[in-house]
GROMACS .gro file of C-alpha atoms in nm:
model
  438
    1UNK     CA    1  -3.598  -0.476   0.056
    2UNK     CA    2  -3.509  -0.243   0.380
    3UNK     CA    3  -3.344  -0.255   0.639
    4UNK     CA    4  -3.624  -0.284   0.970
    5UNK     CA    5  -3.341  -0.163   1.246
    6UNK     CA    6  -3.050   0.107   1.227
    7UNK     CA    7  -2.863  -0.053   0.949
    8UNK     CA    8  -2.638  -0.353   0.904
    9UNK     CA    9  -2.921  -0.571   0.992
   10UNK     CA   10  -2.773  -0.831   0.685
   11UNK     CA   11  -2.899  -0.631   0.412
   12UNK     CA   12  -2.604  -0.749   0.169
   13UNK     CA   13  -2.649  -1.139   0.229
   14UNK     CA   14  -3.032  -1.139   0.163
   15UNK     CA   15  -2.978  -0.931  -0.128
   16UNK     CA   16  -2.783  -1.134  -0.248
   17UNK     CA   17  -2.975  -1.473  -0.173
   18UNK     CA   18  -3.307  -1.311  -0.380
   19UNK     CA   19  -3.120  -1.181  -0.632
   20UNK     CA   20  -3.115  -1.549  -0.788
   21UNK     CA   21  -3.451  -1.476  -0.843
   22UNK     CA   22  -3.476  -1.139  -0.985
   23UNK     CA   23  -3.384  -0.997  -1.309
   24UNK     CA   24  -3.281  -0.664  -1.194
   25UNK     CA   25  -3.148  -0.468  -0.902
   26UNK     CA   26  -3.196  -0.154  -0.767
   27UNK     CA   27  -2.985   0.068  -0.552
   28UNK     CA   28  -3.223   0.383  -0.471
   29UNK     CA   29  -3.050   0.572  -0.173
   30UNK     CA   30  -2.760   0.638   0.013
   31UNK     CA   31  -2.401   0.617  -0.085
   32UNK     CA   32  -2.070   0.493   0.020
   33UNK     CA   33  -2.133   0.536   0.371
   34UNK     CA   34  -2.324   0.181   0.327
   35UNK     CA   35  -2.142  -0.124   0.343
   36UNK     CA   36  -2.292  -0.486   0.195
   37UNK     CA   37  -2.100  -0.808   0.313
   38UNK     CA   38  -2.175  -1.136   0.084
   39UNK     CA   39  -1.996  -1.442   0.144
   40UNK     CA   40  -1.993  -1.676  -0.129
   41UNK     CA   41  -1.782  -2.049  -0.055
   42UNK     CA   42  -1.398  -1.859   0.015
   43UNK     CA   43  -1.437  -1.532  -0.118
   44UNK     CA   44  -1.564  -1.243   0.061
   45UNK     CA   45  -1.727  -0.924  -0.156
   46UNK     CA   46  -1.749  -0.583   0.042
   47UNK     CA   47  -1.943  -0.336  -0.141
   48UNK     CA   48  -2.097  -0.044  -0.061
   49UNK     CA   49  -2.253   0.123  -0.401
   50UNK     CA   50  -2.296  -0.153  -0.657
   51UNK     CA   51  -2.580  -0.396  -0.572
   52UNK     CA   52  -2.500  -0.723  -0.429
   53UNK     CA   53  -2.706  -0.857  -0.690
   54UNK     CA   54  -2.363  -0.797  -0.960
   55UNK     CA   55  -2.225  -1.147  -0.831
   56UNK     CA   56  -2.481  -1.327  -1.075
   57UNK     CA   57  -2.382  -1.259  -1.393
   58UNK     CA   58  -2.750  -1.242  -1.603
   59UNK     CA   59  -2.845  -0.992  -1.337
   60UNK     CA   60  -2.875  -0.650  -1.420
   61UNK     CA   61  -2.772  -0.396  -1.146
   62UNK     CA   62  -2.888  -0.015  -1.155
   63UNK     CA   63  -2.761   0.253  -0.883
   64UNK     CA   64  -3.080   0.483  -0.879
   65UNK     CA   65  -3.078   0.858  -0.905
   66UNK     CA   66  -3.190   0.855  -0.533
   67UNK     CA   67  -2.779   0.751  -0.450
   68UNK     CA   68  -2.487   1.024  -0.450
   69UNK     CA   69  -2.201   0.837  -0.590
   70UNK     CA   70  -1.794   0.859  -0.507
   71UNK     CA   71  -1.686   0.758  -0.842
   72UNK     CA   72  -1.342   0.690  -0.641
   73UNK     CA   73  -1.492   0.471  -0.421
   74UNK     CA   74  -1.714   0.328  -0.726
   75UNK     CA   75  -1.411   0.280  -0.915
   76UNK     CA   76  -1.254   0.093  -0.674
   77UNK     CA   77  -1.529  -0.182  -0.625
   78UNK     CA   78  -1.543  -0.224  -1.000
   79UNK     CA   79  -1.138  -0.299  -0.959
   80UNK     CA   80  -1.216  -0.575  -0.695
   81UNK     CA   81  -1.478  -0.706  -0.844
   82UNK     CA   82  -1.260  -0.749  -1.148
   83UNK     CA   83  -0.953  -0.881  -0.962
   84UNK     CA   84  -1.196  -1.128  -0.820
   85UNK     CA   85  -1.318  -1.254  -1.194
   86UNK     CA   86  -1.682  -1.108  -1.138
   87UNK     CA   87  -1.810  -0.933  -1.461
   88UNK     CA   88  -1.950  -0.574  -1.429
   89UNK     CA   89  -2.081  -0.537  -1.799
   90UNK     CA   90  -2.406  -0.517  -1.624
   91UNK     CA   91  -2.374  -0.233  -1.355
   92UNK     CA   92  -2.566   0.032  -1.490
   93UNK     CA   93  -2.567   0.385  -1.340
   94UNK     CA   94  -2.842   0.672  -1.287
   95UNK     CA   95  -2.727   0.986  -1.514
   96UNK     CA   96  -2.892   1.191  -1.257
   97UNK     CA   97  -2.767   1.069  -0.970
   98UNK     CA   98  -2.548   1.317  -0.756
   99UNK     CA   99  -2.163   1.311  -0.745
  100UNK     CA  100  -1.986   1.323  -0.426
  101UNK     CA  101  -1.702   1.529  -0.483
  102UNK     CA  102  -1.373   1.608  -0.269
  103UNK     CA  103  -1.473   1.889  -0.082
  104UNK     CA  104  -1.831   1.723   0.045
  105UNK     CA  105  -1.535   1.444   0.191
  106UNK     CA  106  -1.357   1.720   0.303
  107UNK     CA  107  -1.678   1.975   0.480
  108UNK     CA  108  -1.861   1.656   0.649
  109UNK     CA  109  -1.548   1.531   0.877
  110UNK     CA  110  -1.505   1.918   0.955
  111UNK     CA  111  -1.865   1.980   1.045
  112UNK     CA  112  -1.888   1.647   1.226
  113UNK     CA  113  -1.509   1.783   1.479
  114UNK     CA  114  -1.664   2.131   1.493
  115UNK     CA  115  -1.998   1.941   1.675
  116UNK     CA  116  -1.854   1.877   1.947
  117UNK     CA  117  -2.073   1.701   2.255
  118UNK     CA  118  -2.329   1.740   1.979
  119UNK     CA  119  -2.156   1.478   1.708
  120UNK     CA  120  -2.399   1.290   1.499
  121UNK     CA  121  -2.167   1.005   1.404
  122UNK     CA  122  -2.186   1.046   1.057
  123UNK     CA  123  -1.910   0.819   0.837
  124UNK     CA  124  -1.704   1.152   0.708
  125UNK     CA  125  -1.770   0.998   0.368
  126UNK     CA  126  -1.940   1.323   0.267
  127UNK     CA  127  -2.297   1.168   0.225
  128UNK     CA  128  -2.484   1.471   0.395
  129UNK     CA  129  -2.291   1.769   0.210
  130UNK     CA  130  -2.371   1.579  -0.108
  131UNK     CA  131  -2.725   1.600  -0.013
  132UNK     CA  132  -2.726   1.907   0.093
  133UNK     CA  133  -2.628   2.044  -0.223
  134UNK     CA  134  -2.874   1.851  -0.404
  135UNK     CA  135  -3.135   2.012  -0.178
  136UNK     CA  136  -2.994   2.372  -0.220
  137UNK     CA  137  -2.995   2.289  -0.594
  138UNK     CA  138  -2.597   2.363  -0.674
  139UNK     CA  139  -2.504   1.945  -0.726
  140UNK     CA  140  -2.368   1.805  -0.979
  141UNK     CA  141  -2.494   1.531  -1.133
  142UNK     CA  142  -2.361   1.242  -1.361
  143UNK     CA  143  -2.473   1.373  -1.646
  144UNK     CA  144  -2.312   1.722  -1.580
  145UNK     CA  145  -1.988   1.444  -1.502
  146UNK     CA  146  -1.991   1.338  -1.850
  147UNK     CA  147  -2.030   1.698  -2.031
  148UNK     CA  148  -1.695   1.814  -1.984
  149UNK     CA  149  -1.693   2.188  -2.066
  150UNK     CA  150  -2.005   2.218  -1.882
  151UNK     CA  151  -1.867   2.042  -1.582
  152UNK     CA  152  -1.548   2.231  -1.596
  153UNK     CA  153  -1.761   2.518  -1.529
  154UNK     CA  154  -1.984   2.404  -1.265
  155UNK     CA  155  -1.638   2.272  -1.076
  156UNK     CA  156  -1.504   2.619  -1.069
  157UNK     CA  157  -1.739   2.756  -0.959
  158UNK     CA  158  -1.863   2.535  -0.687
  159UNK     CA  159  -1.526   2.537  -0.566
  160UNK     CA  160  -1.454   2.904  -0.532
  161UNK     CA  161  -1.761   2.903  -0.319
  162UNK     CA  162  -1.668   2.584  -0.093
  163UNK     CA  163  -1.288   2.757  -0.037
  164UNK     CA  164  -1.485   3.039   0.104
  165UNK     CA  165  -1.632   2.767   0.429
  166UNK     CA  166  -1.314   2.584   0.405
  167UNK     CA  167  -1.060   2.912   0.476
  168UNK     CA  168  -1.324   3.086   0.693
  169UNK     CA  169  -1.541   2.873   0.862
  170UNK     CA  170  -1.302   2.561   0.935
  171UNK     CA  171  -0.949   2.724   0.833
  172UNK     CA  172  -0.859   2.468   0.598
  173UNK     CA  173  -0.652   2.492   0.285
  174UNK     CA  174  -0.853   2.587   0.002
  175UNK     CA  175  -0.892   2.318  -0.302
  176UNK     CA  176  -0.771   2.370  -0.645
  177UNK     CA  177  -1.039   2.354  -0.917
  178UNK     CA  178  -0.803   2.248  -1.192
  179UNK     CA  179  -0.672   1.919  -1.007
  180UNK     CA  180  -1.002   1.840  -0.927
  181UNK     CA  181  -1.106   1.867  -1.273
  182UNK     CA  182  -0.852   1.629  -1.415
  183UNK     CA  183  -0.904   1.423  -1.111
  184UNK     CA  184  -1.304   1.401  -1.188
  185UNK     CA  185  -1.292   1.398  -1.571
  186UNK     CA  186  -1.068   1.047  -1.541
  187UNK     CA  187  -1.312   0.910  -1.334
  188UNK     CA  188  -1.597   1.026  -1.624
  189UNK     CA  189  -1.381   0.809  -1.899
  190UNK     CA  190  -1.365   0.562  -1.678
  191UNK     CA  191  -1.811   0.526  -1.581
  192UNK     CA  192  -1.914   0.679  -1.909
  193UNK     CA  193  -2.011   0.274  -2.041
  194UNK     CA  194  -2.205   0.266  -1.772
  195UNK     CA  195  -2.424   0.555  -1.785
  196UNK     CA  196  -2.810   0.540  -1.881
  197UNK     CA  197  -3.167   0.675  -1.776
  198UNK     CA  198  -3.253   0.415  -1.546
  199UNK     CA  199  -3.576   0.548  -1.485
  200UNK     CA  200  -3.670   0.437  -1.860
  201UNK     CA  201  -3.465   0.162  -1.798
  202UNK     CA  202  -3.655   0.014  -1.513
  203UNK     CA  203  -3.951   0.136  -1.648
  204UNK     CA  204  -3.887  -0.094  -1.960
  205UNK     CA  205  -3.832  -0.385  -1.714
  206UNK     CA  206  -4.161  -0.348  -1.550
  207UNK     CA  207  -4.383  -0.388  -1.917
  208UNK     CA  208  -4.152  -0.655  -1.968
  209UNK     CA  209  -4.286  -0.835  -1.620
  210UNK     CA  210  -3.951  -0.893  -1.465
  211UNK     CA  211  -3.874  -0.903  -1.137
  212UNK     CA  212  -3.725  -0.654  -0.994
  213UNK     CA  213  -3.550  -0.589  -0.649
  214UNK     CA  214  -3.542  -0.277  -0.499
  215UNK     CA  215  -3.244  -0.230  -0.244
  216UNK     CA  216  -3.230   0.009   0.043
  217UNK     CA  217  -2.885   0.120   0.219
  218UNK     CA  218  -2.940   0.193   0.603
  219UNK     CA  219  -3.217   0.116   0.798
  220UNK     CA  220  -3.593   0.241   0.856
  221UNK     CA  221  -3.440   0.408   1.227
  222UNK     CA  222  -3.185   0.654   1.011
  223UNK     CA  223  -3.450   0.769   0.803
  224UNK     CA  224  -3.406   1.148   0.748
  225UNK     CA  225  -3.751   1.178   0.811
  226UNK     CA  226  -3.882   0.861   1.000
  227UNK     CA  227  -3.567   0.796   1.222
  228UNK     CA  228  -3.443   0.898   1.516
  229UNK     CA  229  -3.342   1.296   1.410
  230UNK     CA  230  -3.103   1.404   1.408
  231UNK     CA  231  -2.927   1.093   1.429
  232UNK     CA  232  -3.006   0.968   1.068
  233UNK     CA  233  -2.885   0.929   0.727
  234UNK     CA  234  -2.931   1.210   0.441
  235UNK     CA  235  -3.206   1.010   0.277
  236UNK     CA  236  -3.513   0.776   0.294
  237UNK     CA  237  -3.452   0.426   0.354
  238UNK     CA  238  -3.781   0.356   0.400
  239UNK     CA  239  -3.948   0.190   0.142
  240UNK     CA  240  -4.147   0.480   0.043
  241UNK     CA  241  -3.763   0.617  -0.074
  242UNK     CA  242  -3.794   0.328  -0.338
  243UNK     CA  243  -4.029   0.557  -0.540
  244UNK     CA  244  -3.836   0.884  -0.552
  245UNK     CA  245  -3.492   0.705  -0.559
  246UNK     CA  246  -3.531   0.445  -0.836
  247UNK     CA  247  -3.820   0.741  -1.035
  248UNK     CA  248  -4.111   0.452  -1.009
  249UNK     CA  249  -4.498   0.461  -0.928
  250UNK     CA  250  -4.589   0.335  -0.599
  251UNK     CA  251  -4.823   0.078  -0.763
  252UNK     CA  252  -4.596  -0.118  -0.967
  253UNK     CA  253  -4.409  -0.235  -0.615
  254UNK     CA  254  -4.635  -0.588  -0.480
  255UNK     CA  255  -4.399  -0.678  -0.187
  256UNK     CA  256  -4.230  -0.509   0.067
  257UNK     CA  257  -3.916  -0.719   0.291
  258UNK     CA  258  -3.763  -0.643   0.607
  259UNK     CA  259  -3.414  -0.721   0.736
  260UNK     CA  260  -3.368  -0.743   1.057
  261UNK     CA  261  -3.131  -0.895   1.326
  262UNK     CA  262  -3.200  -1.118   1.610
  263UNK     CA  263  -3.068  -0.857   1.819
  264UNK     CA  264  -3.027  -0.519   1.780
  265UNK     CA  265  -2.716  -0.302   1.685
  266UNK     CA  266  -2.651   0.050   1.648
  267UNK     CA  267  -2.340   0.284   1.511
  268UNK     CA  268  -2.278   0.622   1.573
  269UNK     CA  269  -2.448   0.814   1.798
  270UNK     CA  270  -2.774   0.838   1.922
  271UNK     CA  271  -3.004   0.638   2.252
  272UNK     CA  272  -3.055   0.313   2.202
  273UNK     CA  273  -3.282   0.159   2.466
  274UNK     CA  274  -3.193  -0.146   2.444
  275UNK     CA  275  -2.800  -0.130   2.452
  276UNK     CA  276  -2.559  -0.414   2.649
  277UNK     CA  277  -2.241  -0.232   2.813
  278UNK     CA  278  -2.157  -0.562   2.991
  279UNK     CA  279  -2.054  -0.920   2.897
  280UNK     CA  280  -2.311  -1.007   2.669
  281UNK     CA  281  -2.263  -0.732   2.464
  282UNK     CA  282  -1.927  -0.777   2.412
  283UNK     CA  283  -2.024  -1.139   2.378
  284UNK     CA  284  -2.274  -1.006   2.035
  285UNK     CA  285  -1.988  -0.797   1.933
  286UNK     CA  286  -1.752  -1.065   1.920
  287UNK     CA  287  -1.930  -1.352   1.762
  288UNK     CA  288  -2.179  -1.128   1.514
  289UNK     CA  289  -1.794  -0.956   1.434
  290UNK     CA  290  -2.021  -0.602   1.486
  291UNK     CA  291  -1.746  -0.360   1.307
  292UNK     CA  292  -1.886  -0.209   1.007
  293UNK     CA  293  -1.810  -0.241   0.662
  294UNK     CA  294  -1.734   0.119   0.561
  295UNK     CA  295  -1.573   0.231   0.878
  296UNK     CA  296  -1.474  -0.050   1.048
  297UNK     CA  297  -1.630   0.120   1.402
  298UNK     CA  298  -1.771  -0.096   1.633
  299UNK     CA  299  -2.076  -0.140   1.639
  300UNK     CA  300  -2.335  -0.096   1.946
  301UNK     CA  301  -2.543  -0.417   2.088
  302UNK     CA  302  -2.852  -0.505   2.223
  303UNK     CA  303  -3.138  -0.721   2.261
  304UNK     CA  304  -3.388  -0.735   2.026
  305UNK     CA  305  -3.678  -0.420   2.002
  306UNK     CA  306  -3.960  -0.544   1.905
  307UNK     CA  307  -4.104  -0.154   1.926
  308UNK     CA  308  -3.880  -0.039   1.656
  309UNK     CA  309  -3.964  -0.335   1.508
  310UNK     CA  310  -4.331  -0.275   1.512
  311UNK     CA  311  -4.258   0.067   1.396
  312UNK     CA  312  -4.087  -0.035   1.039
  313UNK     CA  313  -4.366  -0.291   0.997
  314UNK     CA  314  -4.573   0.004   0.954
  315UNK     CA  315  -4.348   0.285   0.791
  316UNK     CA  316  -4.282   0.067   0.519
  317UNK     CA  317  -4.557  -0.161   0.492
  318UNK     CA  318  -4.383  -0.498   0.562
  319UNK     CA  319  -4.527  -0.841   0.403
  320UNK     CA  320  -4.216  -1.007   0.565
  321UNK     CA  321  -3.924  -1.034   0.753
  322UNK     CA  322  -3.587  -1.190   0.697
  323UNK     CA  323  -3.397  -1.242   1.083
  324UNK     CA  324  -3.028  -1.269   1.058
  325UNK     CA  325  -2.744  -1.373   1.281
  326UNK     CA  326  -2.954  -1.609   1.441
  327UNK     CA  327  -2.641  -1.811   1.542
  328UNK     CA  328  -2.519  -1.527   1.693
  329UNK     CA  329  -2.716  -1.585   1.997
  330UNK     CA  330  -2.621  -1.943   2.008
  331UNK     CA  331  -2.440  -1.984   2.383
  332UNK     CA  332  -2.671  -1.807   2.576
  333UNK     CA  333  -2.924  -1.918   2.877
  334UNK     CA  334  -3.181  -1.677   2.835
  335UNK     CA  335  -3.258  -1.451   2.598
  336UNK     CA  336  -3.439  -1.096   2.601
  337UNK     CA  337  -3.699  -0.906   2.417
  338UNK     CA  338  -3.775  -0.563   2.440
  339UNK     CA  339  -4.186  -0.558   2.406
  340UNK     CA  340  -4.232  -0.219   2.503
  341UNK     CA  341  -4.118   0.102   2.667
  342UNK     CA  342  -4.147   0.278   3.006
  343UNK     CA  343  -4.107   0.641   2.963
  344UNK     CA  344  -4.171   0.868   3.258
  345UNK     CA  345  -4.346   0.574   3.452
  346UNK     CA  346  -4.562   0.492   3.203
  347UNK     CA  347  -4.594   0.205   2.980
  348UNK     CA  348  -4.525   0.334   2.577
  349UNK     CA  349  -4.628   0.016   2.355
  350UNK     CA  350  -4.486   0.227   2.047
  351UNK     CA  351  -4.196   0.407   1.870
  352UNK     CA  352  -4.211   0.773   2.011
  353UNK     CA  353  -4.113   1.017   1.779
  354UNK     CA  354  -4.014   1.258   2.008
  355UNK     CA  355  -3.630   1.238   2.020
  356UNK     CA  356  -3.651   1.322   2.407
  357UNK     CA  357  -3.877   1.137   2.484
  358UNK     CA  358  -3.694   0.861   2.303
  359UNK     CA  359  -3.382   0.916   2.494
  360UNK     CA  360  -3.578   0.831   2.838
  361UNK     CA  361  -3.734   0.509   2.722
  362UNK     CA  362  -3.658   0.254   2.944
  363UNK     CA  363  -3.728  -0.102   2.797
  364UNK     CA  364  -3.971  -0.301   2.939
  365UNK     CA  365  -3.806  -0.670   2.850
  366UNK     CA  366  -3.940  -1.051   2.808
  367UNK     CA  367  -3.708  -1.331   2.916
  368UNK     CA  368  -3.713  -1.642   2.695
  369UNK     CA  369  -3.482  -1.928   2.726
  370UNK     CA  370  -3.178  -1.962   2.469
  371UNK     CA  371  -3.095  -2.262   2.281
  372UNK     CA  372  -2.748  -2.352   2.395
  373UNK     CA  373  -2.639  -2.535   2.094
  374UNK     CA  374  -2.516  -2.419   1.764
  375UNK     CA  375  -2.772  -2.357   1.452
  376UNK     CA  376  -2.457  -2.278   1.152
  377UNK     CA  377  -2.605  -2.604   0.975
  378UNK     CA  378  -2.964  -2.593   1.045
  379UNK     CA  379  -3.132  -2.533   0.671
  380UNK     CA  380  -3.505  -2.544   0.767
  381UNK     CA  381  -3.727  -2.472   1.083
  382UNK     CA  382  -3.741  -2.871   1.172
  383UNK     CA  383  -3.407  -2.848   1.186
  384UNK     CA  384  -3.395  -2.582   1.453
  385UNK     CA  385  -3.385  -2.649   1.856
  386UNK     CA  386  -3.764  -2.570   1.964
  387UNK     CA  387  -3.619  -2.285   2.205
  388UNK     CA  388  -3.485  -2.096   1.863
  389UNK     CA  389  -3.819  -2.189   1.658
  390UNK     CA  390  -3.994  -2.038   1.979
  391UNK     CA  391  -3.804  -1.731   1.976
  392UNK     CA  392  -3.894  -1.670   1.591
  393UNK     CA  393  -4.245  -1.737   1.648
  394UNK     CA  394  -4.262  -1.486   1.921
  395UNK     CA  395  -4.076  -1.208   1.707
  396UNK     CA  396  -4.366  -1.307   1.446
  397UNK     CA  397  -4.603  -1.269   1.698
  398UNK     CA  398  -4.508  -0.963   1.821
  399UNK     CA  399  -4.443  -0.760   1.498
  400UNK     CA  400  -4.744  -0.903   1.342
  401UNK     CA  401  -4.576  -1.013   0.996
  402UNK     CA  402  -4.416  -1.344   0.865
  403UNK     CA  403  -4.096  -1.477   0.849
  404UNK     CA  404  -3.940  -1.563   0.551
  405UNK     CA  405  -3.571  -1.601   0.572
  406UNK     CA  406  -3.369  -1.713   0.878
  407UNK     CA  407  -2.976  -1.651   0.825
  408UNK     CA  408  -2.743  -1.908   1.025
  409UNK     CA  409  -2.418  -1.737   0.877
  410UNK     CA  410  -2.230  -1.534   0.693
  411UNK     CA  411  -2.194  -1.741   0.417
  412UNK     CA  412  -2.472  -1.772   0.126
  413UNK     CA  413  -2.530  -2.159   0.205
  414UNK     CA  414  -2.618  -2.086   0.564
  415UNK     CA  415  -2.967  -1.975   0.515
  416UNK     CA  416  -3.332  -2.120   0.638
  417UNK     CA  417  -3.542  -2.012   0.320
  418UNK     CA  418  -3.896  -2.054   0.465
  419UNK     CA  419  -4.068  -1.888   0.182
  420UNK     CA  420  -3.849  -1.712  -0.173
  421UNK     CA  421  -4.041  -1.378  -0.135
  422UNK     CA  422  -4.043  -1.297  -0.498
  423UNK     CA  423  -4.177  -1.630  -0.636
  424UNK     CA  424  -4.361  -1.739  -0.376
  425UNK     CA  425  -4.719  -1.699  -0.302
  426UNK     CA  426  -4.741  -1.423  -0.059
  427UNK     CA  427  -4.776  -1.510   0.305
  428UNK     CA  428  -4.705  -1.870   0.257
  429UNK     CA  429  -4.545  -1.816   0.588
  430UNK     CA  430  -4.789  -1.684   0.840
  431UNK     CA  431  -4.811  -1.606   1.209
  432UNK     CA  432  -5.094  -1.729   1.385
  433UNK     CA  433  -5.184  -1.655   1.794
  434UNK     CA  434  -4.780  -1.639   1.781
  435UNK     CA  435  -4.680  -1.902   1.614
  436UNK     CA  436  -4.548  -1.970   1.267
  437UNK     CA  437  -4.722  -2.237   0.999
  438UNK     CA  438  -4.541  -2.378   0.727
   0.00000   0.00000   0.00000
């Protein structure tokens, strides 16, 4: 499951919702700089490492090796799950995933101020530096986390070489090795019952025929290598990162699900074509309560793009779709869709991967009308105002691929479940000449 826009499309809810159905989750990417939301009845969860798949308890959760894990920040979501009576004895983590440690917190928010008018918008949660050292080969991994002489050594030195940036480069203080050490080596007592290959792990599940949901943080648009560079994440969120991250074959995965909104939103920086400075996007702001998890920054709005839509329908292969915050769009008269773009005059009917070219698209819109009355209890399509079943069929139309999930809400309950995309038969929900068939 991926996110089909620029993140926070909802990923956490429908996670959540299909994790009734599947044995085991998997995290394969990203790492505290995503945030999950799942409302269950009164309580609200806020995650942003451990799949939202932990609230059922006979589900077993994995973070891949494809994540770079805070075990602060990791820490600290097993401490509210447990204050919240939600077990973790089945959070299982990646011994090779790669450890964000204080000085990647410390060289992303000073590389991110020294940008200036060239700022990426990245979260400061030192996701990229953590990559970067993976890349470059000098990480540390969990495993190195829980061999302490041999991580005592790879600490000191790593450090003496970060000081060097820190005092030079930024002139910042320099760290001490030692406190980080005992800081670090805590957090390895703490995570050591959790530890496994998941690889084998996962690989056990598949002879064994379980299902198995594969979660992606951030969207198809901040892939590092399929987004909109250099405004992207440090990894692939595309579904094709679901191999590497999670150490699977391509053939064992049989269904591929997209999250997206029924608008568009957008944090950080970066063009977005489709963005709403005036009323209306304040008025998507305010009722789709567009402030992310991690950072709490508000998020951009704007209509729907059905050409970045079209465009993760084909990076990652989508057999469906899941369209949240329907309700968001609720009190409005009319309603547009971006179809296509108009770059330089001329009519661009897909994504262009040319980051300039990009930043002078000009969206070429659709106006359909809006529903004006509220959806929150609507729980299948017959239930929906035809202007609202209209609007998903012409989404369906124009991205070529099924629907399968409508969200009404925030909370679990609020959900139009068209089609359960892991037991049901595929394409049960089909789009036909625009239209959708039950």
């Amino acid at each position: 499951m991926i996110g089909a826009q620029w993140g926070d499309e909802g990923k956490g809810k429908i996670t959540d919702l299909l994790s009734n159905s599947a044995d085991m989750v998997v995290r394969y990417q990203g790492g505290v700089n995503a945030g999950h939301t799942v409302v269950v009845k009164d309580q609200t969860f806020k995650l942003h490492l451990i799949p939202s798949g932990i609230l059922y308890p006979e589900t077993e959760c994995i973070i891949g090796s494809g994540t770079v894990i805070d075990p602060k920040v990791l820490i600290q979501e097993l401490d509210q799950l447990d204050r919240l009576g939600v077990s973790s004895k089945n959070l299982m983590i990646s011994e090779t995933a790669h450890v964000t440690m204080p000085y990647h917190r410390i060289l992303d928010v000073a590389a991110e101020a020294s940008r200036g008018d060239q700022k990426i918008g990245t979260t400061g949660r030192g996701i990229g530096p953590t990559y970067a050292d993976k890349s470059e080969r000098s990480g540390i991994r969990i495993v190195d986390l829980m061999d302490t002489e041999s991580f005592k050594v790879q600490v000191r030195y790593c450090v003496a070489n970060k000081n060097v940036i820190l005092e030079k480069l930024y002139n910042l203080p320099p760290l001490d090795p030692e406190e980080v050490i005992v800081e670090y080596l805590a957090y390895a007592d703490r995570l050591r019952p959790h530890v496994i290959d998941s690889s084998l792990k996962i690989s056990q599940a598949v002879q064994k025929k379980r299902n198995i949901l594969f979660e992606g943080a951030q969207g198809t648009l901040l892939d590092l290598d399929h987004g909109t560079y250099p405004y992207v994440t440090s990894s692939n969120p595309v579904s094709g990162g679901a191999c590497v991250g999670a150490g699977v074959g391509p053939t064992i995965i049989d269904r591929v699900i997209g999250v997206a909104k029924a608008y568009t939103t957008r944090v950080g920086e970066g063009p977005f074509p489709t963005e709403l400075d005036g009323d209306i996007g304040t008025l998507l702001c305010d009722r789709g309560a567009e402030f992310g998890t991690t950072t709490g920054r508000q998020r951009r709005c704007g209509w729907f793009d059905a050409v970045i839509g079209r465009y993760a329908v084909r990076i990652n292969g989508l057999d469906c779709l899941a369209i949240t915050k329907m309700d968001v769009l609720d009190t409005l008269d009319e309603i547009k869709v971006c179809v296509a773009y108009e770059i330089d005059g001329k009519r661009c009917n897909d994504f262009p991967t040319n980051a300039k070219a990009f930043a002078r698209c000009v969206p070429i819109y659709q106006t359909v009308p809006g529903w004006k009355t509220s959806t929150e209890d609507c729980r299948a399509l017959s239930d929906l105002p035809k202007q609202a079943l209209d609007y998903l069929k012409f989404l369906a139309e124009l991205m070529a691929v099924p629907i399968a999930i409508v969200s009404l809400g925030a909370s679990r309950d609020q959900t139009i479940i068209v089609e359960d995309p892991i037991h049901g038969p595929k394409r049960a929900l089909l789009y036909e000449n625009g239209g959708l068939q039950q």
